[in-house]
mmCIF file of C-alpha atoms in Angstrom:
data_model
loop_
_atom_site.group_PDB
_atom_site.id
_atom_site.type_symbol
_atom_site.label_atom_id
_atom_site.label_comp_id
_atom_site.label_asym_id
_atom_site.label_seq_id
_atom_site.Cartn_x
_atom_site.Cartn_y
_atom_site.Cartn_z
ATOM 1 C CA MET A 1 150.867 99.906 111.867
ATOM 2 C CA ARG A 2 150.587 103.806 112.491
ATOM 3 C CA PHE A 3 146.947 105.020 112.997
ATOM 4 C CA ASP A 4 146.235 107.837 109.913
ATOM 5 C CA PHE A 5 144.349 110.503 112.320
ATOM 6 C CA ALA A 6 144.198 112.503 109.527
ATOM 7 C CA ALA A 7 141.951 109.783 107.355
ATOM 8 C CA ALA A 8 139.867 109.389 110.139
ATOM 9 C CA ARG A 9 139.002 112.424 110.731
ATOM 10 C CA GLU A 10 138.485 113.254 106.649
ATOM 11 C CA GLY A 11 135.843 110.322 106.618
ATOM 12 C CA LEU A 12 133.856 111.449 109.861
ATOM 13 C CA LYS A 13 133.579 114.534 107.891
ATOM 14 C CA ALA A 14 132.388 112.929 104.900
ATOM 15 C CA LEU A 15 130.105 110.577 107.285
ATOM 16 C CA GLY A 16 129.001 114.202 109.050
ATOM 17 C CA ARG A 17 128.116 115.270 105.498
ATOM 18 C CA ARG A 18 126.166 112.440 104.546
ATOM 19 C CA LEU A 19 124.354 112.529 107.645
ATOM 20 C CA LEU A 20 123.460 116.239 107.926
ATOM 21 C CA VAL A 21 119.897 115.829 105.805
ATOM 22 C CA PRO A 22 118.883 113.098 107.985
ATOM 23 C CA GLY A 23 119.818 115.004 111.180
ATOM 24 C CA VAL A 24 117.707 117.827 109.880
ATOM 25 C CA ILE A 25 114.726 115.802 109.036
ATOM 26 C CA PHE A 26 114.767 114.026 112.466
ATOM 27 C CA ALA A 27 115.320 116.944 114.349
ATOM 28 C CA ALA A 28 112.344 119.021 112.904
ATOM 29 C CA VAL A 29 110.160 116.359 113.960
ATOM 30 C CA VAL A 30 111.040 116.297 117.317
ATOM 31 C CA LEU A 31 110.598 120.005 116.869
ATOM 32 C CA LEU A 32 107.151 119.962 115.836
ATOM 33 C CA GLN A 33 106.629 116.957 118.546
ATOM 34 C CA VAL A 34 107.594 118.903 121.228
ATOM 35 C CA ALA A 35 105.516 122.048 120.157
ATOM 36 C CA ALA A 36 102.380 120.048 119.858
ATOM 37 C CA SER A 37 102.926 118.777 123.612
ATOM 38 C CA PHE A 38 102.395 122.048 124.917
ATOM 39 C CA ALA A 39 99.084 122.777 122.779
ATOM 40 C CA PRO A 40 97.203 119.267 122.825
ATOM 41 C CA ARG A 41 93.960 120.994 122.495
ATOM 42 C CA LEU A 42 95.111 122.854 119.466
ATOM 43 C CA VAL A 43 96.114 119.334 118.125
ATOM 44 C CA GLU A 44 92.685 117.921 119.317
ATOM 45 C CA GLN A 45 90.834 120.331 116.998
ATOM 46 C CA TYR A 46 92.606 121.244 114.267
ATOM 47 C CA TYR A 47 94.226 117.650 113.451
ATOM 48 C CA SER A 48 92.972 114.519 115.170
ATOM 49 C CA ARG A 49 89.266 116.088 114.947
ATOM 50 C CA GLY A 50 90.065 118.402 111.710
ATOM 51 C CA LEU A 51 92.976 116.938 109.102
ATOM 52 C CA TYR A 52 93.916 113.662 110.709
ATOM 53 C CA PRO A 53 90.320 112.181 109.113
ATOM 54 C CA ARG A 54 91.292 114.072 105.686
ATOM 55 C CA ILE A 55 94.922 112.350 105.898
ATOM 56 C CA LEU A 56 93.488 108.706 107.284
ATOM 57 C CA ARG A 57 91.170 108.879 103.470
ATOM 58 C CA ALA A 58 94.136 109.329 101.562
ATOM 59 C CA ALA A 59 96.315 107.423 103.368
ATOM 60 C CA SER A 60 94.255 104.286 103.398
ATOM 61 C CA LEU A 61 93.513 104.288 99.604
ATOM 62 C CA PRO A 62 95.677 100.925 98.471
ATOM 63 C CA GLY A 63 93.722 99.180 101.308
ATOM 64 C CA ARG A 64 90.325 100.029 100.573
ATOM 65 C CA LEU A 65 91.572 98.710 96.894
ATOM 66 C CA ALA A 66 93.040 95.407 98.209
ATOM 67 C CA GLY A 67 91.446 92.829 99.745
ATOM 68 C CA PHE A 68 94.957 92.136 101.013
ATOM 69 C CA SER A 69 96.998 93.691 103.900
ATOM 70 C CA VAL A 70 99.191 96.598 101.816
ATOM 71 C CA ALA A 71 101.402 96.929 104.925
ATOM 72 C CA GLU A 72 102.311 93.214 105.230
ATOM 73 C CA LEU A 73 102.746 92.881 101.452
ATOM 74 C CA PHE A 74 105.329 96.192 101.602
ATOM 75 C CA LEU A 75 107.240 94.975 104.674
ATOM 76 C CA SER A 76 107.837 91.854 103.375
ATOM 77 C CA LEU A 77 109.552 93.235 99.977
ATOM 78 C CA LEU A 78 110.855 95.688 102.181
ATOM 79 C CA LEU A 79 112.858 92.773 103.840
ATOM 80 C CA VAL A 80 113.534 90.808 100.731
ATOM 81 C CA ALA A 81 115.263 93.796 99.570
ATOM 82 C CA LEU A 82 117.402 94.379 102.713
ATOM 83 C CA ALA A 83 118.275 90.544 102.529
ATOM 84 C CA ALA A 84 118.973 91.495 98.801
ATOM 85 C CA TRP A 85 121.187 94.338 99.716
ATOM 86 C CA LEU A 86 123.064 92.440 102.434
ATOM 87 C CA ALA A 87 124.113 90.064 100.042
ATOM 88 C CA TRP A 88 125.254 92.333 97.507
ATOM 89 C CA HIS A 89 127.631 93.568 100.179
ATOM 90 C CA ILE A 90 128.795 90.480 101.723
ATOM 91 C CA HIS A 91 129.574 89.466 98.036
ATOM 92 C CA ARG A 92 132.053 92.530 97.820
ATOM 93 C CA LEU A 93 133.139 92.088 101.075
ATOM 94 C CA VAL A 94 134.446 88.631 99.917
ATOM 95 C CA ARG A 95 135.928 89.913 96.853
ATOM 96 C CA ARG A 96 137.923 92.627 98.781
ATOM 97 C CA ARG A 97 135.743 95.567 96.826
ATOM 98 C CA GLN A 98 134.427 96.953 99.910
ATOM 99 C CA SER A 99 135.855 97.507 103.462
ATOM 100 C CA VAL A 100 134.104 96.752 106.971
ATOM 101 C CA ARG A 101 134.277 100.080 107.629
ATOM 102 C CA GLY A 102 132.929 101.299 104.661
ATOM 103 C CA LEU A 103 129.968 98.500 104.769
ATOM 104 C CA LEU A 104 129.265 99.690 108.719
ATOM 105 C CA ALA A 105 129.144 103.603 107.440
ATOM 106 C CA SER A 106 126.837 102.697 104.499
ATOM 107 C CA ALA A 107 124.676 100.610 106.526
ATOM 108 C CA PHE A 108 123.979 103.253 109.302
ATOM 109 C CA VAL A 109 123.718 106.371 107.195
ATOM 110 C CA ARG A 110 121.101 104.527 105.226
ATOM 111 C CA ALA A 111 119.265 103.546 108.497
ATOM 112 C CA CYS A 112 119.324 107.016 109.668
ATOM 113 C CA TRP A 113 117.926 107.703 105.906
ATOM 114 C CA VAL A 114 115.036 105.361 106.801
ATOM 115 C CA ALA A 115 114.016 106.325 110.000
ATOM 116 C CA SER A 116 113.993 110.307 109.356
ATOM 117 C CA VAL A 117 112.155 110.093 106.835
ATOM 118 C CA LEU A 118 109.440 107.349 108.256
ATOM 119 C CA ALA A 119 109.453 109.187 111.038
ATOM 120 C CA ALA A 120 108.656 112.515 108.983
ATOM 121 C CA VAL A 121 105.498 110.667 107.471
ATOM 122 C CA PHE A 122 104.516 109.118 110.893
ATOM 123 C CA MET A 123 104.427 111.898 112.518
ATOM 124 C CA PRO A 124 102.019 113.784 110.921
ATOM 125 C CA LEU A 125 100.010 110.857 109.185
ATOM 126 C CA PHE A 126 99.198 109.312 112.418
ATOM 127 C CA GLY A 127 102.255 110.384 115.850
ATOM 128 C CA LEU A 128 100.465 113.472 116.526
ATOM 129 C CA ASN A 129 97.480 111.355 117.918
ATOM 130 C CA TYR A 130 99.660 110.794 121.073
ATOM 131 C CA LEU A 131 99.646 114.178 121.724
ATOM 132 C CA ARG A 132 95.840 114.961 122.177
ATOM 133 C CA PRO A 133 94.877 115.667 125.477
ATOM 134 C CA PRO A 134 93.763 112.015 127.371
ATOM 135 C CA LEU A 135 90.621 110.705 126.840
ATOM 136 C CA ALA A 136 89.288 110.839 130.235
ATOM 137 C CA GLU A 137 89.868 114.435 130.319
ATOM 138 C CA THR A 138 87.516 114.531 126.684
ATOM 139 C CA LEU A 139 85.187 112.282 128.130
ATOM 140 C CA ARG A 140 84.873 113.868 131.438
ATOM 141 C CA LEU A 141 85.465 110.778 133.406
ATOM 142 C CA GLU A 142 86.191 110.442 136.770
ATOM 143 C CA ARG A 143 89.796 110.223 137.690
ATOM 144 C CA ARG A 144 89.586 109.187 141.241
ATOM 145 C CA GLU A 145 90.248 105.969 142.625
ATOM 146 C CA PRO A 146 87.317 104.349 144.226
ATOM 147 C CA ASP A 147 86.181 102.658 147.244
ATOM 148 C CA ALA A 148 86.226 98.944 148.008
ATOM 149 C CA ARG A 149 82.086 99.057 147.958
ATOM 150 C CA GLU A 150 82.887 100.792 144.443
ATOM 151 C CA ALA A 151 85.269 98.375 143.113
ATOM 152 C CA GLU A 152 83.423 95.216 144.175
ATOM 153 C CA ALA A 153 80.196 96.859 142.386
ATOM 154 C CA ILE A 154 82.345 97.321 139.152
ATOM 155 C CA SER A 155 83.596 94.317 139.351
ATOM 156 C CA ARG A 156 80.679 92.359 139.927
ATOM 157 C CA ALA A 157 78.698 94.474 137.012
ATOM 158 C CA ILE A 158 82.011 93.557 134.689
ATOM 159 C CA ILE A 159 81.389 89.444 135.608
ATOM 160 C CA GLU A 160 77.722 89.637 135.293
ATOM 161 C CA GLY A 161 78.241 91.252 131.764
ATOM 162 C CA VAL A 162 80.567 88.221 131.222
ATOM 163 C CA ASN A 163 78.577 85.351 132.490
ATOM 164 C CA ARG A 164 75.104 87.110 130.836
ATOM 165 C CA ASN A 165 76.378 87.313 127.112
ATOM 166 C CA PHE A 166 77.903 84.422 126.987
ATOM 167 C CA ALA A 167 75.041 82.459 128.123
ATOM 168 C CA GLU A 168 73.347 84.809 125.328
ATOM 169 C CA SER A 169 75.387 83.803 122.255
ATOM 170 C CA GLY A 170 74.588 80.082 123.471
ATOM 171 C CA ALA A 171 78.777 79.889 123.052
ATOM 172 C CA ALA A 172 80.454 76.728 124.960
ATOM 173 C CA ALA A 173 84.102 76.358 125.405
ATOM 174 C CA THR A 174 86.718 74.049 126.202
ATOM 175 C CA ALA A 175 89.991 74.457 128.139
ATOM 176 C CA ASP A 176 92.179 73.814 124.982
ATOM 177 C CA GLU A 177 90.290 75.648 122.645
ATOM 178 C CA GLY A 178 88.077 78.136 124.311
ATOM 179 C CA SER A 179 84.848 78.731 122.600
ATOM 180 C CA ARG A 180 84.193 79.797 119.326
ATOM 181 C CA LEU A 181 82.775 82.808 117.437
ATOM 182 C CA PRO A 182 79.201 82.436 116.146
ATOM 183 C CA LEU A 183 79.675 85.167 113.304
ATOM 184 C CA THR A 184 81.940 84.860 110.098
ATOM 185 C CA ARG A 185 84.830 87.631 110.169
ATOM 186 C CA PRO A 186 82.437 90.363 107.722
ATOM 187 C CA GLU A 187 79.165 89.670 110.221
ATOM 188 C CA LEU A 188 82.013 90.229 112.990
ATOM 189 C CA PHE A 189 83.295 93.746 111.215
ATOM 190 C CA THR A 190 79.745 95.131 110.438
ATOM 191 C CA VAL A 191 78.463 94.817 113.781
ATOM 192 C CA LEU A 192 81.525 96.771 114.897
ATOM 193 C CA GLU A 193 81.041 99.893 112.620
ATOM 194 C CA GLU A 194 77.705 99.959 113.661
ATOM 195 C CA ALA A 195 78.794 99.927 117.703
ATOM 196 C CA PHE A 196 81.333 102.716 116.478
ATOM 197 C CA ALA A 197 78.713 104.594 114.872
ATOM 198 C CA ALA A 198 76.143 104.471 117.819
ATOM 199 C CA GLU A 199 78.079 104.925 120.513
ATOM 200 C CA ARG A 200 77.617 108.987 121.689
ATOM 201 C CA LEU A 201 80.599 109.340 123.629
ATOM 202 C CA LEU A 202 82.756 108.938 120.687
ATOM 203 C CA GLN A 203 80.411 111.325 118.180
ATOM 204 C CA GLY A 204 83.004 114.087 117.023
ATOM 205 C CA VAL A 205 86.090 112.804 119.069
ATOM 206 C CA SER A 206 86.563 109.458 116.366
ATOM 207 C CA ALA A 207 87.487 109.778 112.851
ATOM 208 C CA GLU A 208 85.455 107.571 110.594
ATOM 209 C CA GLY A 209 87.175 103.750 110.010
ATOM 210 C CA ALA A 210 87.874 105.108 106.369
ATOM 211 C CA ALA A 211 86.020 101.939 104.998
ATOM 212 C CA VAL A 212 88.998 99.619 105.158
ATOM 213 C CA PRO A 213 87.943 96.791 107.561
ATOM 214 C CA PRO A 214 90.531 95.089 109.823
ATOM 215 C CA LYS A 215 92.923 92.413 108.118
ATOM 216 C CA PRO A 216 93.858 88.950 109.190
ATOM 217 C CA VAL A 217 97.994 88.767 109.202
ATOM 218 C CA TYR A 218 99.320 86.399 106.996
ATOM 219 C CA PHE A 219 102.175 85.408 109.002
ATOM 220 C CA SER A 220 100.160 85.149 112.092
ATOM 221 C CA GLY A 221 102.674 82.543 113.685
ATOM 222 C CA LEU A 222 105.445 84.714 113.522
ATOM 223 C CA LEU A 223 102.801 87.762 114.886
ATOM 224 C CA SER A 224 101.880 85.174 118.080
ATOM 225 C CA ARG A 225 105.603 84.575 118.747
ATOM 226 C CA LEU A 226 106.103 88.295 118.704
ATOM 227 C CA GLY A 227 103.258 88.455 121.461
ATOM 228 C CA THR A 228 101.072 90.420 119.869
ATOM 229 C CA SER A 229 97.300 90.157 119.046
ATOM 230 C CA GLY A 230 96.685 92.778 116.466
ATOM 231 C CA VAL A 231 98.599 95.719 114.986
ATOM 232 C CA TYR A 232 97.371 99.084 113.012
ATOM 233 C CA SER A 233 99.600 100.594 110.455
ATOM 234 C CA PRO A 234 99.337 104.278 110.069
ATOM 235 C CA PHE A 235 101.153 104.282 106.880
ATOM 236 C CA THR A 236 98.034 102.305 105.047
ATOM 237 C CA GLY A 237 95.482 102.964 107.451
ATOM 238 C CA GLU A 238 94.932 99.231 108.058
ATOM 239 C CA PRO A 239 93.968 97.795 111.288
ATOM 240 C CA HIS A 240 95.147 93.985 111.343
ATOM 241 C CA PHE A 241 94.196 90.952 113.647
ATOM 242 C CA ASN A 242 96.022 87.797 114.591
ATOM 243 C CA ALA A 243 94.232 85.339 112.674
ATOM 244 C CA ILE A 244 95.277 82.106 114.939
ATOM 245 C CA MET A 245 94.915 83.639 118.412
ATOM 246 C CA PRO A 246 91.612 82.550 120.660
ATOM 247 C CA ASP A 247 88.201 83.559 119.247
ATOM 248 C CA ALA A 248 87.210 85.037 122.725
ATOM 249 C CA ASP A 249 89.517 87.347 121.888
ATOM 250 C CA LEU A 250 89.024 88.509 118.582
ATOM 251 C CA PRO A 251 86.354 90.975 118.815
ATOM 252 C CA PHE A 252 88.039 92.879 121.230
ATOM 253 C CA THR A 253 90.913 92.903 119.740
ATOM 254 C CA VAL A 254 89.503 93.931 116.460
ATOM 255 C CA ALA A 255 88.030 96.747 118.120
ATOM 256 C CA HIS A 256 90.847 97.964 119.770
ATOM 257 C CA GLU A 257 93.242 98.242 116.412
ATOM 258 C CA MET A 258 89.837 99.997 115.013
ATOM 259 C CA ALA A 259 89.992 102.522 117.315
ATOM 260 C CA HIS A 260 93.682 103.225 116.527
ATOM 261 C CA GLN A 261 92.574 103.589 112.919
ATOM 262 C CA ARG A 262 89.947 106.570 114.298
ATOM 263 C CA GLY A 263 92.819 108.440 116.155
ATOM 264 C CA PHE A 264 92.886 106.745 119.433
ATOM 265 C CA ALA A 265 96.564 106.374 119.437
ATOM 266 C CA ARG A 266 97.394 105.531 123.451
ATOM 267 C CA GLU A 267 96.790 101.991 123.835
ATOM 268 C CA SER A 268 95.082 102.342 127.712
ATOM 269 C CA GLU A 269 92.315 104.768 125.589
ATOM 270 C CA ALA A 270 92.338 102.093 122.460
ATOM 271 C CA SER A 271 91.202 99.407 124.403
ATOM 272 C CA PHE A 272 88.549 101.791 126.526
ATOM 273 C CA VAL A 273 86.982 102.356 123.209
ATOM 274 C CA ALA A 274 86.792 98.572 122.490
ATOM 275 C CA PHE A 275 85.795 97.790 125.594
ATOM 276 C CA LEU A 276 83.020 100.744 125.172
ATOM 277 C CA VAL A 277 81.858 99.779 121.540
ATOM 278 C CA CYS A 278 81.989 95.664 122.293
ATOM 279 C CA THR A 279 79.697 96.179 125.423
ATOM 280 C CA LYS A 280 77.119 98.419 123.501
ATOM 281 C CA SER A 281 76.741 96.289 120.524
ATOM 282 C CA SER A 282 74.053 94.441 118.534
ATOM 283 C CA HIS A 283 75.446 90.608 119.433
ATOM 284 C CA PRO A 284 76.027 88.962 122.944
ATOM 285 C CA TYR A 285 79.252 87.447 121.954
ATOM 286 C CA VAL A 286 80.859 90.412 120.715
ATOM 287 C CA ARG A 287 79.335 92.117 124.438
ATOM 288 C CA TYR A 288 80.967 88.867 125.943
ATOM 289 C CA SER A 289 84.406 89.816 124.496
ATOM 290 C CA GLY A 290 83.878 93.180 125.562
ATOM 291 C CA TYR A 291 83.628 92.663 128.953
ATOM 292 C CA LEU A 292 86.090 89.503 129.192
ATOM 293 C CA GLY A 293 88.815 92.153 128.002
ATOM 294 C CA ALA A 294 87.885 94.046 131.057
ATOM 295 C CA LEU A 295 88.018 91.469 133.576
ATOM 296 C CA ARG A 296 91.601 92.830 134.709
ATOM 297 C CA VAL A 297 89.255 95.849 136.529
ATOM 298 C CA LEU A 298 89.170 92.947 139.181
ATOM 299 C CA SER A 299 92.789 93.462 139.840
ATOM 300 C CA VAL A 300 91.386 97.207 141.540
ATOM 301 C CA LEU A 301 89.472 95.364 144.080
ATOM 302 C CA ARG A 302 92.103 92.605 144.906
ATOM 303 C CA ARG A 303 94.170 95.525 145.600
ATOM 304 C CA LEU A 304 91.446 97.711 147.639
ATOM 305 C CA ALA A 305 89.714 94.753 149.620
ATOM 306 C CA PRO A 306 91.474 91.467 149.034
ATOM 307 C CA GLU A 307 89.335 89.574 151.510
ATOM 308 C CA ARG A 308 86.119 90.559 149.279
ATOM 309 C CA TYR A 309 88.037 89.169 145.939
ATOM 310 C CA ALA A 310 87.728 85.734 145.977
ATOM 311 C CA PRO A 311 84.197 85.728 146.771
ATOM 312 C CA VAL A 312 83.803 87.846 143.612
ATOM 313 C CA ALA A 313 86.231 86.169 141.147
ATOM 314 C CA ALA A 314 84.624 82.921 142.281
ATOM 315 C CA LEU A 315 80.892 84.517 140.614
ATOM 316 C CA LEU A 316 83.092 83.961 136.887
ATOM 317 C CA GLY A 317 81.041 81.041 134.923
ATOM 318 C CA GLU A 318 83.182 78.063 133.839
ATOM 319 C CA GLY A 319 82.656 78.765 130.292
ATOM 320 C CA PRO A 320 84.464 82.285 130.651
ATOM 321 C CA ARG A 321 87.073 80.536 132.698
ATOM 322 C CA ALA A 322 87.590 77.787 129.617
ATOM 323 C CA ASP A 323 88.421 80.451 127.465
ATOM 324 C CA LEU A 324 90.865 82.149 129.676
ATOM 325 C CA ARG A 325 92.335 78.958 130.205
ATOM 326 C CA ALA A 326 92.607 78.837 126.528
ATOM 327 C CA GLY A 327 93.566 81.938 125.679
ATOM 328 C CA GLU A 328 96.956 81.440 128.672
ATOM 329 C CA LEU A 329 97.540 78.155 126.917
ATOM 330 C CA PHE A 330 98.218 79.453 123.527
ATOM 331 C CA TRP A 331 100.135 82.431 124.746
ATOM 332 C CA THR A 332 102.296 80.360 126.892
ATOM 333 C CA ARG A 333 102.816 78.049 123.834
ATOM 334 C CA TYR A 334 104.170 80.822 121.785
ATOM 335 C CA GLY A 335 106.008 83.004 124.343
ATOM 336 C CA GLY A 336 109.678 83.576 124.444
ATOM 337 C CA ARG A 337 112.541 85.427 123.413
ATOM 338 C CA LEU A 338 111.235 87.278 120.463
ATOM 339 C CA ALA A 339 107.998 87.972 122.985
ATOM 340 C CA ARG A 340 110.370 89.763 124.571
ATOM 341 C CA VAL A 341 112.538 91.783 122.378
ATOM 342 C CA SER A 342 109.011 92.667 120.878
ATOM 343 C CA ARG A 343 107.990 94.062 124.489
ATOM 344 C CA ARG A 344 110.970 96.125 124.598
ATOM 345 C CA VAL A 345 110.964 97.474 121.236
ATOM 346 C CA ASN A 346 107.193 98.218 121.789
ATOM 347 C CA ASN A 347 108.085 99.836 125.037
ATOM 348 C CA ALA A 348 110.817 102.180 123.133
ATOM 349 C CA TYR A 349 108.254 103.225 120.671
ATOM 350 C CA LEU A 350 105.482 104.193 123.368
ATOM 351 C CA ARG A 351 108.152 106.306 124.845
ATOM 352 C CA ALA A 352 109.168 107.870 122.169
ATOM 353 C CA ASN A 353 105.540 109.091 121.650
ATOM 354 C CA ARG A 354 105.717 110.617 125.361
ATOM 355 C CA VAL A 355 103.892 107.435 126.636
ATOM 356 C CA ARG A 356 105.578 107.870 129.597
ATOM 357 C CA SER A 357 104.709 104.459 131.292
ATOM 358 C CA GLY A 358 105.757 102.526 128.136
ATOM 359 C CA VAL A 359 104.275 99.246 127.645
ATOM 360 C CA ARG A 360 102.319 99.574 131.015
ATOM 361 C CA ASN A 361 99.923 101.896 129.264
ATOM 362 C CA TYR A 362 98.112 98.838 128.325
ATOM 363 C CA GLY A 363 97.178 98.122 132.184
ATOM 364 C CA GLU A 364 95.876 101.630 132.343
ATOM 365 C CA VAL A 365 92.678 100.880 130.325
ATOM 366 C CA VAL A 366 91.253 100.232 134.164
ATOM 367 C CA ALA A 367 91.203 103.400 135.371
ATOM 368 C CA LEU A 368 89.385 104.162 132.461
ATOM 369 C CA VAL A 369 86.454 101.445 132.848
ATOM 370 C CA VAL A 370 86.155 102.199 136.439
ATOM 371 C CA GLY A 371 86.073 105.808 135.330
ATOM 372 C CA TYR A 372 83.683 105.150 132.940
ATOM 373 C CA TYR A 373 81.023 103.163 135.701
ATOM 374 C CA LEU A 374 81.890 105.999 137.888
ATOM 375 C CA THR A 375 80.430 108.232 135.886
ATOM 376 C CA HIS A 376 77.845 106.465 134.120
ATOM 377 C CA GLY A 377 76.576 103.774 136.714
ATOM 378 C CA LEU A 378 76.572 100.088 136.404
ATOM 379 C CA ALA A 379 74.774 99.143 133.399
ATOM 380 C CA PRO A 380 75.681 100.023 129.633
ATOM 381 C CA GLN A 381 73.221 99.011 127.656
ATOM 382 C CA PRO A 382 73.307 97.631 123.578
ATOM 383 C CA VAL A 383 72.141 99.530 121.083
ATOM 384 C CA ALA A 384 68.889 99.728 120.454
ATOM 385 C CA ASP A 385 67.171 97.054 118.917
ATOM 386 C CA SER A 386 69.433 94.244 118.856
ATOM 387 C CA ALA A 387 66.994 91.704 117.393
ATOM 388 C CA ALA A 388 67.030 93.867 114.474
ATOM 389 C CA ARG A 389 69.873 91.905 112.872
ATOM 390 C CA SER A 390 69.830 88.542 112.527
ATOM 391 C CA TYR A 391 73.040 86.330 113.058
ATOM 392 C CA PRO A 392 73.804 82.793 113.117
#
């Protein structure tokens, strides 16, 4: 059987015509992203501090009205629709009413349409926040390597914050389950909202939370297998958290996703904002979670002065050590191939949004925490009158 070059050529032309519009849409999104990357200060002034808060309020309306995750419901329905579409076309293949080539072409065109439309919505809805000036620049943090003495002082301050607030919270931890959050979830959300509102460094650079509370993911078991503790949906303005992860990580994770909601797109910056608001919150367990999330700062001391690392690390209390072991056991239990795939997808997503370090950006929060201490000293204080509210 001879290959029909004329038919193939006509087929490619027809495919090109079907891809013209999504191609133009995608090209326009890329051009917008490239143009914005040359003017980060304009992005900050007119988008992140001007247009974005208004877009957030509009996009989050369904999330404000629903007590469940609108984003998770929509994604579930989308997956059901995809399964039904595949079943229909497989049926057509079996009945010989469609060729494999036709199915692949149809799937490819639809995928291009979906990708281009999602990109066109995502970029003005949230994606331009990736092109803001670095938060260290905006907050005028020190951007230098600490010396060994400074690294040790910062490490000791972090560990002291962990130990002191763990003790003040009255928590107890076991290596299997860790400690328990001594707050209801609505109380936790209230504490974090108050801390965001009170943090002076964020005044003028942070959008409001749009009154959409953080929401648990119904399929948190799957989220755990993906190696994910939280996720923010820019399409609905909803911050989400893994409902089954260890409690000690919950306040920091929720604050991280709330930071995304407020326009801090880069992972390192969202984590730094979470550290900032947690460690200055009115509840000791929330402060404990914030300091616990900053323990990776000790990696700087281990690199600069390895002989000082062990004595400083030994200062960490048994309760926090039990929480760290419980967290490690949890993520080891759920780790696997899905987590590795999820990491690669997340890496591609971050790089597409001009975060050059990809998933390594999570670890770059260390430089921000160090810069904060070098700039503001070693004693961040909680918000005024922590006894003004009563929590169990």
